[in-house]
Short mmCIF file of C-alpha atoms in Angstrom, two decimals:
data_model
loop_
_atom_site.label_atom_id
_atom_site.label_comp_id
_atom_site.label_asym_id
_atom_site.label_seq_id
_atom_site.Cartn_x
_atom_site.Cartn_y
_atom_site.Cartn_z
CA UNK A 1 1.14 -58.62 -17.96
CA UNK A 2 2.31 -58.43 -14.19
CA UNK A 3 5.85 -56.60 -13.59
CA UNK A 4 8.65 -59.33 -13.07
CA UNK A 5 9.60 -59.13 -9.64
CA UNK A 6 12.88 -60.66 -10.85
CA UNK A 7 13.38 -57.27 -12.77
CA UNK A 8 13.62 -56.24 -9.64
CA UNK A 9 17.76 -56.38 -7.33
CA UNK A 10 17.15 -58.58 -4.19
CA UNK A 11 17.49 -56.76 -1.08
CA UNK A 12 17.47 -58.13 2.63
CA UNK A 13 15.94 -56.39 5.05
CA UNK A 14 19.45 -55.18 6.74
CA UNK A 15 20.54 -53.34 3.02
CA UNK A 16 17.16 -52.13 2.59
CA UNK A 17 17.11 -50.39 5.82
CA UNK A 18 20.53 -48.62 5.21
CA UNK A 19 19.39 -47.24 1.66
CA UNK A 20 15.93 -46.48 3.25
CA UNK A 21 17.54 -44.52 6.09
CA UNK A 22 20.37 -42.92 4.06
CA UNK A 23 18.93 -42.48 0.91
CA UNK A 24 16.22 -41.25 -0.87
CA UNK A 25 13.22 -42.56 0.91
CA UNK A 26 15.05 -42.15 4.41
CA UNK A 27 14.75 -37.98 3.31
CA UNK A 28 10.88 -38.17 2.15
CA UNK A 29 9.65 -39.34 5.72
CA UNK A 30 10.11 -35.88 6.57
CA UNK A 31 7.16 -35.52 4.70
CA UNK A 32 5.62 -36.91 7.99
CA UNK A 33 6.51 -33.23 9.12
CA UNK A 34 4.00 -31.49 6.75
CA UNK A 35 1.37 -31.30 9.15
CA UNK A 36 3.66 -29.28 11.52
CA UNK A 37 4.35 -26.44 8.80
CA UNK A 38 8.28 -28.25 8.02
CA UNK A 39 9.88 -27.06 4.57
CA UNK A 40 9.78 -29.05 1.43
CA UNK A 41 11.22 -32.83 1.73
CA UNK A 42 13.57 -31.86 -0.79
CA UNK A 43 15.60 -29.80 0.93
CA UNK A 44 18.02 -28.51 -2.41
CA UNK A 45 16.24 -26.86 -5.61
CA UNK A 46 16.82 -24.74 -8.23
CA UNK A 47 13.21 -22.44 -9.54
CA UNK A 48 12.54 -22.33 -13.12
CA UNK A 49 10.06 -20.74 -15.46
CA UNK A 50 8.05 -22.47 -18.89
CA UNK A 51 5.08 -23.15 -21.22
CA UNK A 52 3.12 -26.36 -21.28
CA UNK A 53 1.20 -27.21 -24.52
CA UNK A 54 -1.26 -29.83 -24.31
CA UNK A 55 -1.11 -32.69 -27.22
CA UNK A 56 -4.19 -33.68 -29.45
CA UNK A 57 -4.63 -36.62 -27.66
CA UNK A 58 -5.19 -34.92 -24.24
CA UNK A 59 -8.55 -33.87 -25.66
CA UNK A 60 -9.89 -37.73 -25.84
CA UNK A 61 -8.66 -38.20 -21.88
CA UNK A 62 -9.83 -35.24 -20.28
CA UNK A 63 -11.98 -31.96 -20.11
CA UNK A 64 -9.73 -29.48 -17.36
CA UNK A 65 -8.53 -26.30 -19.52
CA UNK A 66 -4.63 -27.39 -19.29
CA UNK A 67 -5.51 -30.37 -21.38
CA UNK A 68 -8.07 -28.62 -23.87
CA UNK A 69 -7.08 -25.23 -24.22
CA UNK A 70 -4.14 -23.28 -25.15
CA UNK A 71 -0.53 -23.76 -23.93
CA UNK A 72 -0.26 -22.27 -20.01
CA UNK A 73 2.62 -20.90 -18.19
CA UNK A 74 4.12 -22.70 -15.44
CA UNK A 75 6.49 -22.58 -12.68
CA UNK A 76 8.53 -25.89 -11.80
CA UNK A 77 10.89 -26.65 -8.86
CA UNK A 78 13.72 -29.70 -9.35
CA UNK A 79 15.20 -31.22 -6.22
CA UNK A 80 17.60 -33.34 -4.71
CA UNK A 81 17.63 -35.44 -1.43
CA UNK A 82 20.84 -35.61 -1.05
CA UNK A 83 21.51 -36.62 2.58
CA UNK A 84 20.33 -33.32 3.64
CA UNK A 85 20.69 -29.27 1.97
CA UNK A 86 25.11 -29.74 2.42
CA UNK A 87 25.05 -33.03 0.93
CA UNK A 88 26.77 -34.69 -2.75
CA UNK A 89 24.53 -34.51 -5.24
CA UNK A 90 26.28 -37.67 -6.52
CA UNK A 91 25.23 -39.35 -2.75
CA UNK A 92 22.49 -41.74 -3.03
CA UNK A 93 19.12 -39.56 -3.61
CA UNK A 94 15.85 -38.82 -5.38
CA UNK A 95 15.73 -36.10 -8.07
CA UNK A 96 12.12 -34.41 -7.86
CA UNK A 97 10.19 -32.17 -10.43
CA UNK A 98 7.14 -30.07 -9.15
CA UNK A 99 5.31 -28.63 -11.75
CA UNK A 100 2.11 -25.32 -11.61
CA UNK A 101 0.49 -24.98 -14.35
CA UNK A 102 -1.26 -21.47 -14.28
CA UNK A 103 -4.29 -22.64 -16.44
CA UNK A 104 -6.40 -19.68 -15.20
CA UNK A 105 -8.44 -18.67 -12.46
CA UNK A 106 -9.52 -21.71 -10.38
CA UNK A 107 -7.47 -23.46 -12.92
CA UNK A 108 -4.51 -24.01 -11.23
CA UNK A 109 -2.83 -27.47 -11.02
CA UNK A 110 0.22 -28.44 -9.05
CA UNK A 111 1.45 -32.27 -9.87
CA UNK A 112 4.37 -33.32 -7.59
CA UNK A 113 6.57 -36.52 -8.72
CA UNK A 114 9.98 -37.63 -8.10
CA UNK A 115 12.65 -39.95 -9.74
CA UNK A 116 11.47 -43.36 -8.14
CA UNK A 117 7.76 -44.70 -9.78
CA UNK A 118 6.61 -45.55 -6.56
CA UNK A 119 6.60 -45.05 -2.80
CA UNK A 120 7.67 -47.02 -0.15
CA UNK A 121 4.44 -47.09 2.38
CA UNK A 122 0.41 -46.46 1.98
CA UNK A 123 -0.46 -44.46 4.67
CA UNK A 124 0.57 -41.42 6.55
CA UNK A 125 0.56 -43.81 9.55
CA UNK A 126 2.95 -46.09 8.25
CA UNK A 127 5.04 -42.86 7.13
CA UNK A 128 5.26 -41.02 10.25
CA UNK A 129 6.26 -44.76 11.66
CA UNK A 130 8.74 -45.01 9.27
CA UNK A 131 9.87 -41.31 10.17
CA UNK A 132 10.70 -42.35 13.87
CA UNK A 133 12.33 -45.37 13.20
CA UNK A 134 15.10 -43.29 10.88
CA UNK A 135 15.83 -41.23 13.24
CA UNK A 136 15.96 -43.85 16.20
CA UNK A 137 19.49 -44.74 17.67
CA UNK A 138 18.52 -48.02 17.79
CA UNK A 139 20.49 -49.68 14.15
CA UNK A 140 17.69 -51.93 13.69
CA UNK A 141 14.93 -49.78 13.68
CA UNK A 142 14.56 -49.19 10.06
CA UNK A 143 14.86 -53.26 9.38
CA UNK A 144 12.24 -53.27 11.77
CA UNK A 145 10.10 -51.38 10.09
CA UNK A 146 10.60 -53.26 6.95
CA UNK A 147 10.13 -56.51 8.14
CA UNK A 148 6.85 -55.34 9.17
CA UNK A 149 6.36 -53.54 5.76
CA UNK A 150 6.74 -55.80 3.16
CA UNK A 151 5.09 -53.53 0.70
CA UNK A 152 8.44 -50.92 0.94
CA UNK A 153 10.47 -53.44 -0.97
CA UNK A 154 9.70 -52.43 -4.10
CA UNK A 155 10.88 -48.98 -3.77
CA UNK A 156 13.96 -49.96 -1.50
CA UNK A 157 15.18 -52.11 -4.15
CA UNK A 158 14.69 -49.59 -7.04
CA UNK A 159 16.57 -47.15 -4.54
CA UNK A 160 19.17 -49.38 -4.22
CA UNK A 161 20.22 -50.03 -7.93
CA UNK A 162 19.43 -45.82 -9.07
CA UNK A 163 22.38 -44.38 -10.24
CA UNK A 164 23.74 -40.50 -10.13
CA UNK A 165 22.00 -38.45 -12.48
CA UNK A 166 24.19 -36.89 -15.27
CA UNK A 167 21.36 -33.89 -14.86
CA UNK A 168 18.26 -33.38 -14.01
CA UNK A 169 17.03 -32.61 -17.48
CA UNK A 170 17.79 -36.20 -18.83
CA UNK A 171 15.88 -38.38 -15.93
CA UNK A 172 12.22 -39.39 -16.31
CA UNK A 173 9.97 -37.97 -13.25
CA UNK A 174 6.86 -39.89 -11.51
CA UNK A 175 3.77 -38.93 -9.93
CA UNK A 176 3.05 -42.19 -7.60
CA UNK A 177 -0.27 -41.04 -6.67
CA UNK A 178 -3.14 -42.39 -9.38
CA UNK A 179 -5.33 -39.36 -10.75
CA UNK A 180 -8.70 -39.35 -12.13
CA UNK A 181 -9.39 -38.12 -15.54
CA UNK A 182 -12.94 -36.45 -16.32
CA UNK A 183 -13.38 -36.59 -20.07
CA UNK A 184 -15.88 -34.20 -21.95
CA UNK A 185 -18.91 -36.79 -21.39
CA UNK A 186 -18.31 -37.16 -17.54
CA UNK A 187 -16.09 -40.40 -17.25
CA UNK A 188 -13.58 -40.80 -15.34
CA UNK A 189 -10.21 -42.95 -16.21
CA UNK A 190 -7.45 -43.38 -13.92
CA UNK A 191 -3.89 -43.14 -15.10
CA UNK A 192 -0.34 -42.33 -13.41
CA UNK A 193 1.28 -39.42 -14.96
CA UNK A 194 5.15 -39.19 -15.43
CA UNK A 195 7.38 -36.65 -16.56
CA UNK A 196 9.41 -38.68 -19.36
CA UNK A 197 12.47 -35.98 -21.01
CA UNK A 198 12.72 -35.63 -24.83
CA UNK A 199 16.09 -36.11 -24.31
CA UNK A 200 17.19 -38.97 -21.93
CA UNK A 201 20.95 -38.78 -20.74
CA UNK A 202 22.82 -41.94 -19.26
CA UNK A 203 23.50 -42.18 -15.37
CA UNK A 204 26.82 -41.59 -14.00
CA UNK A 205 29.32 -43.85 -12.69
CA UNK A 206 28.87 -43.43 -8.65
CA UNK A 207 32.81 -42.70 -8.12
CA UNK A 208 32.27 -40.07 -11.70
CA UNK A 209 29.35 -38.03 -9.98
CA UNK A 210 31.12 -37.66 -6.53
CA UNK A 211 34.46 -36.67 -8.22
CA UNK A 212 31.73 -33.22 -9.44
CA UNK A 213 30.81 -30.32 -7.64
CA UNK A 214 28.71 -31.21 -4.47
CA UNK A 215 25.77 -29.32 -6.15
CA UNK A 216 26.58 -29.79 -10.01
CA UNK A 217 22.79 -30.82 -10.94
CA UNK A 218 21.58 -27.14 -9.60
CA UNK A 219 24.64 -25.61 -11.17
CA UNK A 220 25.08 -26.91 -14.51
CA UNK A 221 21.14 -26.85 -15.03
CA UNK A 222 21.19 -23.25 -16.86
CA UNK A 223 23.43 -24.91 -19.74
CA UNK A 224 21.09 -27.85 -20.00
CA UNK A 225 18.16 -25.38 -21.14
CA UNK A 226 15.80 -25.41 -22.95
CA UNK A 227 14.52 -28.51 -21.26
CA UNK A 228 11.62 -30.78 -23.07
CA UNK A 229 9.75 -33.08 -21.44
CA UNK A 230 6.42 -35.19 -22.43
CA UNK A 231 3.58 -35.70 -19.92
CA UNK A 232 2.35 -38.92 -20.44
CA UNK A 233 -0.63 -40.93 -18.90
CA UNK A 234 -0.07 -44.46 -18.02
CA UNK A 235 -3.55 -46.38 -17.95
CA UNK A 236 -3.83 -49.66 -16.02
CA UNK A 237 -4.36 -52.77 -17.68
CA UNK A 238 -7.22 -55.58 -16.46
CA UNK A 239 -4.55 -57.10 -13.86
CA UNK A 240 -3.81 -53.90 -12.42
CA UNK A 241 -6.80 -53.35 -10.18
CA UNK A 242 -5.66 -54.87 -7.00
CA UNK A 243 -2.85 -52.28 -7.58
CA UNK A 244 -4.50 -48.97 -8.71
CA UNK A 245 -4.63 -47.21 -6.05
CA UNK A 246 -2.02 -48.57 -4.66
CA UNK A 247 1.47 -45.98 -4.60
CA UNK A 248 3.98 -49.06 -3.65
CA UNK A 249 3.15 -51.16 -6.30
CA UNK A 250 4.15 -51.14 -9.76
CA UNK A 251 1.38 -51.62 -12.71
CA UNK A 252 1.65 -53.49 -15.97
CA UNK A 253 4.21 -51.82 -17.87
CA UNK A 254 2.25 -51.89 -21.60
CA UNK A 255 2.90 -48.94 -24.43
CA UNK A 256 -0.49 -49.58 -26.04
CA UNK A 257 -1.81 -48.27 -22.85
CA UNK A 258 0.14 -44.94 -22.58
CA UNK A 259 -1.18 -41.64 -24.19
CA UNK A 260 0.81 -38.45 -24.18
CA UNK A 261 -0.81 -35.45 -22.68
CA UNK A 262 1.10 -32.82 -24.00
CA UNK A 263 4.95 -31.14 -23.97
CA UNK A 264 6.50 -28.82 -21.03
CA UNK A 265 9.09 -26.51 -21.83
CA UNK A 266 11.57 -25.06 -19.21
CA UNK A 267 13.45 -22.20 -20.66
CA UNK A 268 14.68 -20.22 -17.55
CA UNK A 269 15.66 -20.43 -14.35
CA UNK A 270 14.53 -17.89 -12.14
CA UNK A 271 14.64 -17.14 -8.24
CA UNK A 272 11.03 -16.23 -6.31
CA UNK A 273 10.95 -13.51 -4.05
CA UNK A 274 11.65 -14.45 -0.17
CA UNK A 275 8.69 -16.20 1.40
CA UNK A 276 7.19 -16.46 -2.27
CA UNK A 277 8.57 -19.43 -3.12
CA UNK A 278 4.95 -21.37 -4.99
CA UNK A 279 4.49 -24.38 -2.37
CA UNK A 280 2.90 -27.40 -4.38
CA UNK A 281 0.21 -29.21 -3.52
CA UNK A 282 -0.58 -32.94 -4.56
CA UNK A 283 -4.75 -31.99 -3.98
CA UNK A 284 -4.41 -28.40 -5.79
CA UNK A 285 -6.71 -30.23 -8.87
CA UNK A 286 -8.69 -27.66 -11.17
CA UNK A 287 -12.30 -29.40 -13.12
CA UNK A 288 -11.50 -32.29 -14.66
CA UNK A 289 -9.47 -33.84 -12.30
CA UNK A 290 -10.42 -36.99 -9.54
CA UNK A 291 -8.25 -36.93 -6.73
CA UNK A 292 -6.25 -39.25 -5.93
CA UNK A 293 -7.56 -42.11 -3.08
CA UNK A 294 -4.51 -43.50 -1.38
CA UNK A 295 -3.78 -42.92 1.81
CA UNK A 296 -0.66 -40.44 1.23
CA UNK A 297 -2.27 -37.61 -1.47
CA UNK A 298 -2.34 -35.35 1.56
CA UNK A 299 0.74 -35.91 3.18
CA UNK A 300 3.23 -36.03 0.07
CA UNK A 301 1.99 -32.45 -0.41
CA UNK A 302 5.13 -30.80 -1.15
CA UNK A 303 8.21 -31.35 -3.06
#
């Protein structure tokens, strides 16, 4: 079963280009600026500290040590794109959760994912093209670049119809990359992974979350925890291969073909030493893990 592109809010290449360049995906081309040593794409976070405890069905899926062993510790950043660090959390945006899991020596796994389920280009190319065309003065170079990059309008028009966030604890949180899974016998099965919380909270009228605090996601987060979330593996379906490696499309969206990996708990927030701050990495994989083979694993590093 194909996703319904009808499902989907039409947008023209004129609105897409103002909630590319404004919004969320606007602020993640400056992941184009990785290569240069530039800070996180989201520029706005607040640290916190947990336990993740893998689920019995993690053990059919895979063979790394997070998913057969004990519960690990982990470190997790959430973010907002806001417009930039001084913008309304409330402003059009992407919420992002960056997860460590401290599995053991050589065990370490970072998995990066953010608020929309997919991205809006395939290669770092077409990213850093994107990135010059939002920052152009010219007012149509963003629907330029779309009408040359049909393949952003999935993620343009999913930007365009998110709503505020009543917190960051109550959103669901996707990896758009496609990871491989080594089970104990050596195969390998791909899957997306998304964050999805135990407890899912409504979005916010837009005129509601701007009448908050600029930053009321970071500041009310401390009240919202402990936060649960499930880790959950989305396999593709037969009419998913032209798509599965593919991080601007959508796959089949089937719950006989999800599996839930285990359970992360954020108790605490906590605030890393200057310069100490854990910097995530989309390829930090431990054994067990295939990575990813899109064109944009390496350049959506942080988060």
């Amino acid at each position: 079963m194909q996703p319904s592109p009808t499902a989907l809010p039409s947008v023209t290449a004129g609105a897409a280009g103002a909630a590319l360049a404004g919004g969320p995906v606007g602020v993640l081309g400056a992941a184009a600026d990785e290569a240069s040593g530039d800070r996180l794409p989201h520029p706005r976070g607040i640290w916190v500290t947990g336990r993740f405890d893998p689920s019995p069905e993690a053990v059919a899926l895979g063979s790394a040590t997070l998913l057969t062993g004990p519960e690990v510790s982990v470190v997790a950043r959430f973010s907002r794109t806001p417009r930039g660090r001084d913008g309304h959390d409330g402003a059009p945006g992407e919420q992002g959760l960056a997860v460590r899991f401290y599995a053991g020596a050589g065990e370490e796994m970072d998995l990066v994912a953010g608020t929309l389920p997919v991205f809006f280009v395939r290669t770092a190319a077409d990213l850093r093209a994107f990135r010059l065309a939002a920052r152009s003065p010219d007012p149509a170079a963003v629907p330029a670049f779309l009408e040359r990059h049909p393949e952003a309008a999935t993620a343009t028009a999913l930007a365009e119809a998110s709503r505020p966030a009543e917190s960051f604890t109550g959103v669901a949180y996707h990896a758009v990359h496609t990871f491989g899974l080594v089970d104990a016998v050596g195969r390998t099965r791909w899957a997306r992974l998304s964050w999805q919380p135990e407890r899912p909270l409504p979005a916010l009228d837009p005129d509601a979350a701007l009448a908050r605090p600029a930053d009321y996601l970071t500041a009310g987060l401390r009240e919202r925890l402990p936060a649960r979330f499930r880790l959950v593996a989305q396999l593709p379906c037969p009419d998913d291969a032209p798509a599965l490696h593919d991080p601007t499309r959508l796959w089949s969206q089937e719950p006989a073909r999800t599996a839930v990996l285990g359970t992360l708990v954020l108790d605490a927030v906590y605030v890393p030493l200057p310069g100490r701050e854990p910097r995530f990495e989309v390829l930090r994989l431990p054994e067990g893990f295939v990575a990813p083979r899109d064109g944009l694993a390496g350049v959506t590093a942080s988060a």
